[in-house]
Tab-separated table of C-alpha atoms in Angstrom:
chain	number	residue	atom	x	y	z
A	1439	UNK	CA	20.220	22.488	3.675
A	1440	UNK	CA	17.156	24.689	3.456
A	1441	UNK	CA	16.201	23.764	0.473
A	1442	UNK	CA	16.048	20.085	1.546
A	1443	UNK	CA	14.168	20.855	4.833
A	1444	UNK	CA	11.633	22.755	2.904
A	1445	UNK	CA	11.102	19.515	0.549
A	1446	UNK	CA	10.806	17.182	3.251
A	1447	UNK	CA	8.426	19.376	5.035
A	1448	UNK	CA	6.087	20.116	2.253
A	1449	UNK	CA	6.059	16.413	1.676
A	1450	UNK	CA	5.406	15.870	5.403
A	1451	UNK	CA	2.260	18.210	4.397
A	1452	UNK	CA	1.197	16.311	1.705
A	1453	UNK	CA	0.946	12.777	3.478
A	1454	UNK	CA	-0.819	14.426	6.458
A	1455	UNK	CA	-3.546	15.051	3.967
A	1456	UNK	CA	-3.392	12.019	2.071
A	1457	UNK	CA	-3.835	10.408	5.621
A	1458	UNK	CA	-6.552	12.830	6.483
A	1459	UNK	CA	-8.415	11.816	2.991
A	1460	UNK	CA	-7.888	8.166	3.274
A	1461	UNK	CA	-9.456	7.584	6.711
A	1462	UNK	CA	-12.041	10.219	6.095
A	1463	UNK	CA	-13.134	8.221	3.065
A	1464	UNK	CA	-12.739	4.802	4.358
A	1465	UNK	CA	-14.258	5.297	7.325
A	1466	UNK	CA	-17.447	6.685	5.314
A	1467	UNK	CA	-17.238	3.491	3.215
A	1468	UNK	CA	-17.486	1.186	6.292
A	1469	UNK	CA	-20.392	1.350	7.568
A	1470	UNK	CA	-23.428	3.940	8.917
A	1471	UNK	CA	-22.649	5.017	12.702
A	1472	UNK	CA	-26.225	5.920	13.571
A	1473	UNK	CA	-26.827	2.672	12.750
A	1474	UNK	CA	-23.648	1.000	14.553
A	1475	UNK	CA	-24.454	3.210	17.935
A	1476	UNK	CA	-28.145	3.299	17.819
A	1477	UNK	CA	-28.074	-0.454	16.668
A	1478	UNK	CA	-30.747	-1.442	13.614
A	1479	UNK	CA	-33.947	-1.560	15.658
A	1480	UNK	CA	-33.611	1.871	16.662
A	1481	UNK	CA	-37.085	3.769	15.648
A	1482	UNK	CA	-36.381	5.823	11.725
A	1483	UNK	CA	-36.673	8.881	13.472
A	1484	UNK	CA	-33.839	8.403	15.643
A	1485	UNK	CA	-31.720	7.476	13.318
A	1486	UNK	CA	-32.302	10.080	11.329
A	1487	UNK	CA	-32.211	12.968	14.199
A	1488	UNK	CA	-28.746	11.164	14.949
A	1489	UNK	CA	-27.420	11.446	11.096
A	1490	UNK	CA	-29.118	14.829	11.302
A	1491	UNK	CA	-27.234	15.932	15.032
A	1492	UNK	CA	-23.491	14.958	13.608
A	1493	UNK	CA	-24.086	16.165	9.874
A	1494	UNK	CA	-24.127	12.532	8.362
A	1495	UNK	CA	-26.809	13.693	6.018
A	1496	UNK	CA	-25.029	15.962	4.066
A	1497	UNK	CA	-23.552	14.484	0.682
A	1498	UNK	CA	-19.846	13.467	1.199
A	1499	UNK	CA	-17.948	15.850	-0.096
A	1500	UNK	CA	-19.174	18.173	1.984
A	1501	UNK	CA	-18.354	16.613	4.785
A	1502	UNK	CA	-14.995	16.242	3.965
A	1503	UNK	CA	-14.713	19.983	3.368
A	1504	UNK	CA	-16.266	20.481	7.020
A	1505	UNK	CA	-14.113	18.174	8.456
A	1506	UNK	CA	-10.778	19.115	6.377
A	1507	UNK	CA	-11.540	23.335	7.629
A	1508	UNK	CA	-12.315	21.851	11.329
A	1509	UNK	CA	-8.736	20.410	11.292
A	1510	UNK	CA	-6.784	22.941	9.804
A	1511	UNK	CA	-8.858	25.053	12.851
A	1512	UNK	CA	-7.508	22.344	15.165
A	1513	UNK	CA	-10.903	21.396	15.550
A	1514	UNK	CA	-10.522	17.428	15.378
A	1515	UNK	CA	-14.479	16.839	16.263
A	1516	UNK	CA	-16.140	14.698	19.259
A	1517	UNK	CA	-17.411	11.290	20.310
A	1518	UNK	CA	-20.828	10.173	19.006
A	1519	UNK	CA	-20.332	7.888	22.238
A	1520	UNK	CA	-20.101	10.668	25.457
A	1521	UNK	CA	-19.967	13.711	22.979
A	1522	UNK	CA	-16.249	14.873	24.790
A	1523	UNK	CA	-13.532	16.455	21.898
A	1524	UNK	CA	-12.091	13.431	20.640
A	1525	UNK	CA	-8.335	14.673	21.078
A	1526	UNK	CA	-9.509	14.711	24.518
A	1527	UNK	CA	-10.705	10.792	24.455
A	1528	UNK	CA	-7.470	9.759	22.703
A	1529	UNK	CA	-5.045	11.786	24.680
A	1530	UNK	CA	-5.922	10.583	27.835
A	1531	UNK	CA	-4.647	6.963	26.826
A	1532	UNK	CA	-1.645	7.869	25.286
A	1533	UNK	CA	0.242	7.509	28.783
A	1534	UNK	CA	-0.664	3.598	28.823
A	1535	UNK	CA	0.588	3.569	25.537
A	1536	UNK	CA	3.722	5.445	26.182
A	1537	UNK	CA	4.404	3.163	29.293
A	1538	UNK	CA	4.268	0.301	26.651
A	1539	UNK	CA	5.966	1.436	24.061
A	1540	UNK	CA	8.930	3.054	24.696
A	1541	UNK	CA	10.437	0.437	27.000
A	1542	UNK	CA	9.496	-2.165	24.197
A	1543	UNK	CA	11.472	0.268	21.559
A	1544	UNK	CA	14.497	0.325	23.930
A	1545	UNK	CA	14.754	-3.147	24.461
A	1546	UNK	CA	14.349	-4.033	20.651
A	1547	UNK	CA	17.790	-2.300	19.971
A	1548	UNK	CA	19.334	-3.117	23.620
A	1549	UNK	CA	18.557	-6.713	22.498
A	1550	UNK	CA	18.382	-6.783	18.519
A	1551	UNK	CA	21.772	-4.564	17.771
A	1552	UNK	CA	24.058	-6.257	19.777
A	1553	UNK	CA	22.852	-9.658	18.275
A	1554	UNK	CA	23.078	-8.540	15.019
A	1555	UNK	CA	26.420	-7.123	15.079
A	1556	UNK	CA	27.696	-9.915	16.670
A	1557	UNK	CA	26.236	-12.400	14.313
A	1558	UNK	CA	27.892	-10.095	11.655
A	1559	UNK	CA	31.292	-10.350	12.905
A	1560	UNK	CA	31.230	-14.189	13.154
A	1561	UNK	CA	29.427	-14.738	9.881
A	1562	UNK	CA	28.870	-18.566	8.593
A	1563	UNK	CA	29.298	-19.633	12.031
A	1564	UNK	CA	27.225	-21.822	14.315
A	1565	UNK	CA	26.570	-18.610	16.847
A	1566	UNK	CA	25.592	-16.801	13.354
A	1567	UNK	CA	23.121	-19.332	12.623
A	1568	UNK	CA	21.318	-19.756	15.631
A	1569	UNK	CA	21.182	-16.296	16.148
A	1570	UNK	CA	19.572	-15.761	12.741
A	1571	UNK	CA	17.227	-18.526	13.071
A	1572	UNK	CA	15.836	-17.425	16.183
A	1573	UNK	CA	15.757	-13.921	15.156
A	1574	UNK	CA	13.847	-15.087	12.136
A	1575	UNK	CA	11.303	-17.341	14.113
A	1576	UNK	CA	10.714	-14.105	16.306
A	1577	UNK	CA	10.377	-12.209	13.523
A	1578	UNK	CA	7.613	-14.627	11.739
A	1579	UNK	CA	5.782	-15.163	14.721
A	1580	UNK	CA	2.919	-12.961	14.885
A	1581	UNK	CA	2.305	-10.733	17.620
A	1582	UNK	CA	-0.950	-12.267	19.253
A	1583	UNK	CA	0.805	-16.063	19.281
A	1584	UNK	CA	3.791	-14.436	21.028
A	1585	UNK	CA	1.525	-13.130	23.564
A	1586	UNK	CA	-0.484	-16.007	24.073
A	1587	UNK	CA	2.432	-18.186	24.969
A	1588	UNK	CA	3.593	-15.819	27.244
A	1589	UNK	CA	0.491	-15.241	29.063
A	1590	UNK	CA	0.341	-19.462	28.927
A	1591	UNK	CA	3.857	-19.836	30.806
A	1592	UNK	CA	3.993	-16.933	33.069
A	1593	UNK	CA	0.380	-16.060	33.770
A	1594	UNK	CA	-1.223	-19.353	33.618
A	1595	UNK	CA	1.607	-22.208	34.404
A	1596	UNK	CA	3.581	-19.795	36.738
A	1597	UNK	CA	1.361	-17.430	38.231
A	1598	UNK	CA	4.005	-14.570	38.118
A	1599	UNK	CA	2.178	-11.888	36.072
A	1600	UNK	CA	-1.357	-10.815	35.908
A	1601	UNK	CA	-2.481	-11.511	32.346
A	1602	UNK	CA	-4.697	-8.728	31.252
A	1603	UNK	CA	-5.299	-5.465	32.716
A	1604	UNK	CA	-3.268	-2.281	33.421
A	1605	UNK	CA	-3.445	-1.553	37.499
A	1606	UNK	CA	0.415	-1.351	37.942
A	1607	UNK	CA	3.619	-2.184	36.262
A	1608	UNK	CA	2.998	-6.069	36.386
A	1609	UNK	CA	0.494	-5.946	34.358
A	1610	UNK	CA	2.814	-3.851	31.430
A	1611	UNK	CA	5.716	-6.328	32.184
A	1612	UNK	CA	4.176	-8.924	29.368
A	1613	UNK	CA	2.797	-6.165	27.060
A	1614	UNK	CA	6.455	-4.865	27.075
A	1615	UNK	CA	7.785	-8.132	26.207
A	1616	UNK	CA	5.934	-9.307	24.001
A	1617	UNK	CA	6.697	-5.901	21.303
A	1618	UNK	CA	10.327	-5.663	22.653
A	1619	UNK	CA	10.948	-9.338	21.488
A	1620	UNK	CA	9.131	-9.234	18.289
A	1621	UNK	CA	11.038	-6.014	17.255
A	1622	UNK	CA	14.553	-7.228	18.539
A	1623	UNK	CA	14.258	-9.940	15.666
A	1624	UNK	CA	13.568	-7.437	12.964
A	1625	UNK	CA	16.736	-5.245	14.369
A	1626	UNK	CA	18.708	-7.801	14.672
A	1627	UNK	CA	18.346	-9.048	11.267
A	1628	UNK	CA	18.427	-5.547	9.767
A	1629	UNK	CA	21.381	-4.401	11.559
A	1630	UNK	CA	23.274	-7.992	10.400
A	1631	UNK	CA	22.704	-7.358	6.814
A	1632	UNK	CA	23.828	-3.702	7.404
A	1633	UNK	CA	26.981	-4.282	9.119
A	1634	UNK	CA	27.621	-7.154	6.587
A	1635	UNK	CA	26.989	-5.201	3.638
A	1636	UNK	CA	29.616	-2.194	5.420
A	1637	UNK	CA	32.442	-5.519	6.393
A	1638	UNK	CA	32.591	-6.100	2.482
A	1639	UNK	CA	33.540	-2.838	0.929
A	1640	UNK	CA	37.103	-1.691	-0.346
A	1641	UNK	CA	37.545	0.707	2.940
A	1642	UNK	CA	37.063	-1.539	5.335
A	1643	UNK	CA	39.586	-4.269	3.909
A	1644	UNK	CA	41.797	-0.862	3.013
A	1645	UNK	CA	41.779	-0.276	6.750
A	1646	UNK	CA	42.611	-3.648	7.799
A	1647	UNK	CA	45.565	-3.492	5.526
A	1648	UNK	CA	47.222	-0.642	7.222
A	1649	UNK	CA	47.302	-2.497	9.572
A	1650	UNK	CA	44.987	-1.104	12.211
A	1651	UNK	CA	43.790	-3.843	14.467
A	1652	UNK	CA	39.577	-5.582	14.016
A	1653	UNK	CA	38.847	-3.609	17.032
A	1654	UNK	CA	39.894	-0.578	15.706
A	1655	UNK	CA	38.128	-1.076	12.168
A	1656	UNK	CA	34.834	-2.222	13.346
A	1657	UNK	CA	34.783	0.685	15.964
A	1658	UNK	CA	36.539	3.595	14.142
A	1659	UNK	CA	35.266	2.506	10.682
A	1660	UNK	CA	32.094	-0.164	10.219
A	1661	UNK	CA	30.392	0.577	13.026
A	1662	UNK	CA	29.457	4.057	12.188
A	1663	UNK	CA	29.062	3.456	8.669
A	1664	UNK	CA	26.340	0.790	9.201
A	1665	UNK	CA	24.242	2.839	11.524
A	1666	UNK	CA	23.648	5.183	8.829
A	1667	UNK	CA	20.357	2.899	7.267
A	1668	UNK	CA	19.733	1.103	10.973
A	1669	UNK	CA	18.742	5.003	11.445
A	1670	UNK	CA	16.286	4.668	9.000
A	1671	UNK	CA	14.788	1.468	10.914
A	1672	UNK	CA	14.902	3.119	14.187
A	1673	UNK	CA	12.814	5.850	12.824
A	1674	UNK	CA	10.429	3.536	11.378
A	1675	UNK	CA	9.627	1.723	14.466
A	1676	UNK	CA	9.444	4.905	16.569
A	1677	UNK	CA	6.563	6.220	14.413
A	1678	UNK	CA	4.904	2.701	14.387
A	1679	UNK	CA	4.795	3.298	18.337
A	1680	UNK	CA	1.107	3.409	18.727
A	1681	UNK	CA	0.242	1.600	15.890
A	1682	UNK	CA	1.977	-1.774	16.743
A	1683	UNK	CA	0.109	-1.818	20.017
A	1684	UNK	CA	-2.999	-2.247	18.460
A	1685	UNK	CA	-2.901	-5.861	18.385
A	1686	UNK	CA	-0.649	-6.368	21.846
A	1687	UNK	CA	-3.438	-3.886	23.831
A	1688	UNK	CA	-6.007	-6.211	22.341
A	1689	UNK	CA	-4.747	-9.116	23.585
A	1690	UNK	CA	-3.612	-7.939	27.141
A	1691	UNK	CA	-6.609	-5.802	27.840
A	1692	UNK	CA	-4.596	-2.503	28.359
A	1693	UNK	CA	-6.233	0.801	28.425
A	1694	UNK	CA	-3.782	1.984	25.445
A	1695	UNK	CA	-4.728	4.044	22.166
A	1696	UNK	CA	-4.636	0.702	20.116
A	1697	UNK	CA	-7.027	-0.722	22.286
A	1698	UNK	CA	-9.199	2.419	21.782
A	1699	UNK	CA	-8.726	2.593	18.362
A	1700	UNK	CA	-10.390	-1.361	18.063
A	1701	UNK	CA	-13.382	0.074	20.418
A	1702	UNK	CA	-13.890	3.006	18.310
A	1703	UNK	CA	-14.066	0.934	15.091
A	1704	UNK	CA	-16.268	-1.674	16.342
A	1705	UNK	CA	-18.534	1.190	17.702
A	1706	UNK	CA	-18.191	3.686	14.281
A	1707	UNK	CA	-16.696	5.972	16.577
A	1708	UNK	CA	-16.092	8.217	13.352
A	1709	UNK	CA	-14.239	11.511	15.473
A	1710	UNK	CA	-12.327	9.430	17.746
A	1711	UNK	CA	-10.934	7.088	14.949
A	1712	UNK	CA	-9.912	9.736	12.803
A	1713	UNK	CA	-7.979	11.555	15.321
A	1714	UNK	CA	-6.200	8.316	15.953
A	1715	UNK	CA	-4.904	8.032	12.678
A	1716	UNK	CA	-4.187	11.467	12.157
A	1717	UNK	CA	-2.223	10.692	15.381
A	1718	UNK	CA	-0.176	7.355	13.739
A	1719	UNK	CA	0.255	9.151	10.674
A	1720	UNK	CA	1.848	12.710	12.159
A	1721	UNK	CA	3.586	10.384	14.479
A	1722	UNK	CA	5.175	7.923	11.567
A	1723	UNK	CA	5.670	11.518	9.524
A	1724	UNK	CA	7.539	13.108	11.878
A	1725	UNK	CA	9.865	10.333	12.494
A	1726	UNK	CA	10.629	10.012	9.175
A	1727	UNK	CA	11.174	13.741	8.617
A	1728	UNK	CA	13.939	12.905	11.810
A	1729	UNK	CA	14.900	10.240	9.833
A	1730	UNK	CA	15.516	12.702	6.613
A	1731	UNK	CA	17.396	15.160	8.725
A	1732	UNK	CA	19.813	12.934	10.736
A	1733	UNK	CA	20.665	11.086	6.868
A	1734	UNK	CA	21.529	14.808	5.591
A	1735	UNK	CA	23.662	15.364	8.793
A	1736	UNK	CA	25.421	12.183	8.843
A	1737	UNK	CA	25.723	12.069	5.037
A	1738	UNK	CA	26.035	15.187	3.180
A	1739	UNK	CA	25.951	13.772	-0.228
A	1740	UNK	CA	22.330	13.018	0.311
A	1741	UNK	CA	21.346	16.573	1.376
A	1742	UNK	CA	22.977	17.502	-2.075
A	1743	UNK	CA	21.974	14.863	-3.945
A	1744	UNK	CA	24.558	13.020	-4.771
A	1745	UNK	CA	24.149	9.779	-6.789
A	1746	UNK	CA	26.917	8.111	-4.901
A	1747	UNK	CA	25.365	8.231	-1.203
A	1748	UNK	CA	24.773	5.276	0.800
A	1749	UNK	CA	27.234	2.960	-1.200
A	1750	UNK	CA	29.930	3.527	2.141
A	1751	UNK	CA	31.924	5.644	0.135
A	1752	UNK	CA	33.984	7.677	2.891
C-alpha cells in the first residue's frame, strides 16, 4: 500500500508541473500584457517600463525558471491590474464558487444515481427510455443554452429569480440548477451502464439462483459492485468544481473564480490566471489521487496489481 501511494503521489507531482509548464507557456504565447493593460496607444516608453516592472523582458526561459522557484517558494506572483498577491485575488472568490458548486455536485448524484439505477433495473422499458433520452438531451445540451432557457422561464416569463448577480441565495438558485441538471444527465447515464454492466455477470445471476430475493441481490451484491467506477466519476466532477463554472458564472454574472478567470484572460492578467489553473489542476489532482486511494481500498487487486480487477470478480 505504500508503494502505491508513493506512485500516485509522485505522479500527482509530475502533472502539477506539467500544468505549471503548460499555462506558463501558453499564456506567453497569447498575447503581450503590457500591451493588453496599457492598451496599443500607450506611449513606447510605458510599455516598455511596464515589460521592464513585471520582468516581461527577460527571454522566456528565464522566466519560467523565476516563476517555477517563486512557486515552489509559495510565491504564486501578483496582479498587473491592483498589484495585490494573486492567491489573494483568487481566494477571495472561491466562496461564490463554493456556494455554487457543491450544491450543484450534490444534486447531480441526488438526481442522476437514483435515475440511473432505476433505469438499470427496468432495462428495455418505456421508463428506461425516457429516462435515457432525457438524460441524454441534458447531457448534449450545452451549458450556456441550459441557462438561457432558464433565465427565459423563471427570470423573464415568471419573474421568480433575479437573473444575474450574486446579492443573496436567489440569485445562486439558477446558477445551481443549471450545473446540477447538466451533471445529473452524465451520472445518470454513467451509473446505468455501470449497474448494467454489474446485472450481467456470473455472480449476480449465481446469487439469484440461491435463491436470495432481487432486493437482496441488487442491495447486498450489485449495488456495491457498481459504485466501484461511479467513484471514479464522482471524483472527476469534484475536481472539475471550479472549472465547470467558468461558463455558468459567465452567463449569470456571479462573482465566482470562473468568472475571474474570463476577466483575467481578457485583461492578460498573467499572475492571477496562472494561479487559477494551478488551482483547477491541484484541485482535479487531488481528487483523482482520492479517487486512486478509495479504488485500492475498495479493491485490493488494484493496489497489487492484479490483471483481473474491475471485471466484478468477487
Amino acid at each position: 500500500m505504500i508503494a502505491f501511494l508513493i506512485v500516485r503521489l509522485v505522479r500527482a507531482v509530475l502533472t502539477l508541473l506539467l500544468i505549471v509548464t503548460f499555462a506558463f507557456v501558453v499564456l506567453r504565447a497569447s498575447g503581450d500584457p503590457a500591451l493588453a493593460i496599457l492598451s496599443v496607444d500607450a506611449p513606447a516608453e510605458a510599455i516598455e517600463a511596464f515589460r521592464r516592472d513585471w520582468g516581461l523582458n527577460q527571454p522566456v526561459w528565464i522566466q519560467y525558471l523565476r516563476y517555477v522557484e517563486a512557486v515552489l517558494r509559495g510565491d504564486l506572483g501578483r496582479s498587473m491590474l491592483d498589484g495585490r498577491p494573486a492567491v489573494e485575488v483568487v481566494f477571495e472568490r472561491v466562496p461564490a464558487t463554493l456556494m455554487v458548486t457543491l450544491p450543484a455536485f450534490l444534486m447531480k448524484f441526488c438526481i442522476g444515481l437514483p435515475l440511473g439505477i432505476l433505469a438499470a433495473l427496468r432495462r428495455g422499458t418505456a421508463g428506461d427510455r425516457i429516462t435515457m433520452a432525457g438524460a441524454m438531451i441534458g447531457h448534449a445540451t450545452p451549458a450556456f443554452v441550459l441557462a438561457l432557457v432558464l433565465v427565459l422561464v423563471f427570470s423573464v416569463e415568471l419573474g421568480w429569480l433575479p437573473s444575474a448577480g450574486g446579492g443573496s441565495w436567489r440569485h445562486a438558485v439558477l446558477p445551481v440548477v443549471t450545473l446540477g441538471l447538466a451533471g445529473a444527465a452524465a451520472v445518470a447515464r454513467f451509473s446505468r451502464s455501470a449497474m448494467v454492466e454489474v446485472l450481467g455477470q456470473p455472480y449476480i445471476r449465481t446469487a439469484a439462483a440461491k435463491g436470495l430475493r432481487r432486493p437482496l441481490v441488487v442491495r447486498g451484491h450489485a449495488l456495491p459492485n457498481a459504485a466501484i467506477p461511479t467513484v471514479t466519476l464522482a471524483g472527476f466532477l469534484l475536481g472539475g468544481l471550479v472549472a465547470g463554472a467558468v461558463v455558468v458564472e459567465t452567463v449569470f454574472a456571479w462573482p465566482g473564480v470562473g468568472r475571474l478567470m474570463v476577466q483575467a484572460v481578457a485583461n492578460r492578467d498573467l499572475a492571477v490566471v496562472q494561479t487559477i489553473l494551478l488551482l483547477v489542476g491541484a484541485t482535479m489532482v487531488t481528487a483523482n489521487l482520492v479517487v486512486d486511494l478509495l479504488y485500492g481500498w475498495l479493491d485490493p487487486r488494484i493496489r497489487h496489481g492484479r490483471s483481473d480487477a474491475g471485471r466484478g470478480v468477487v
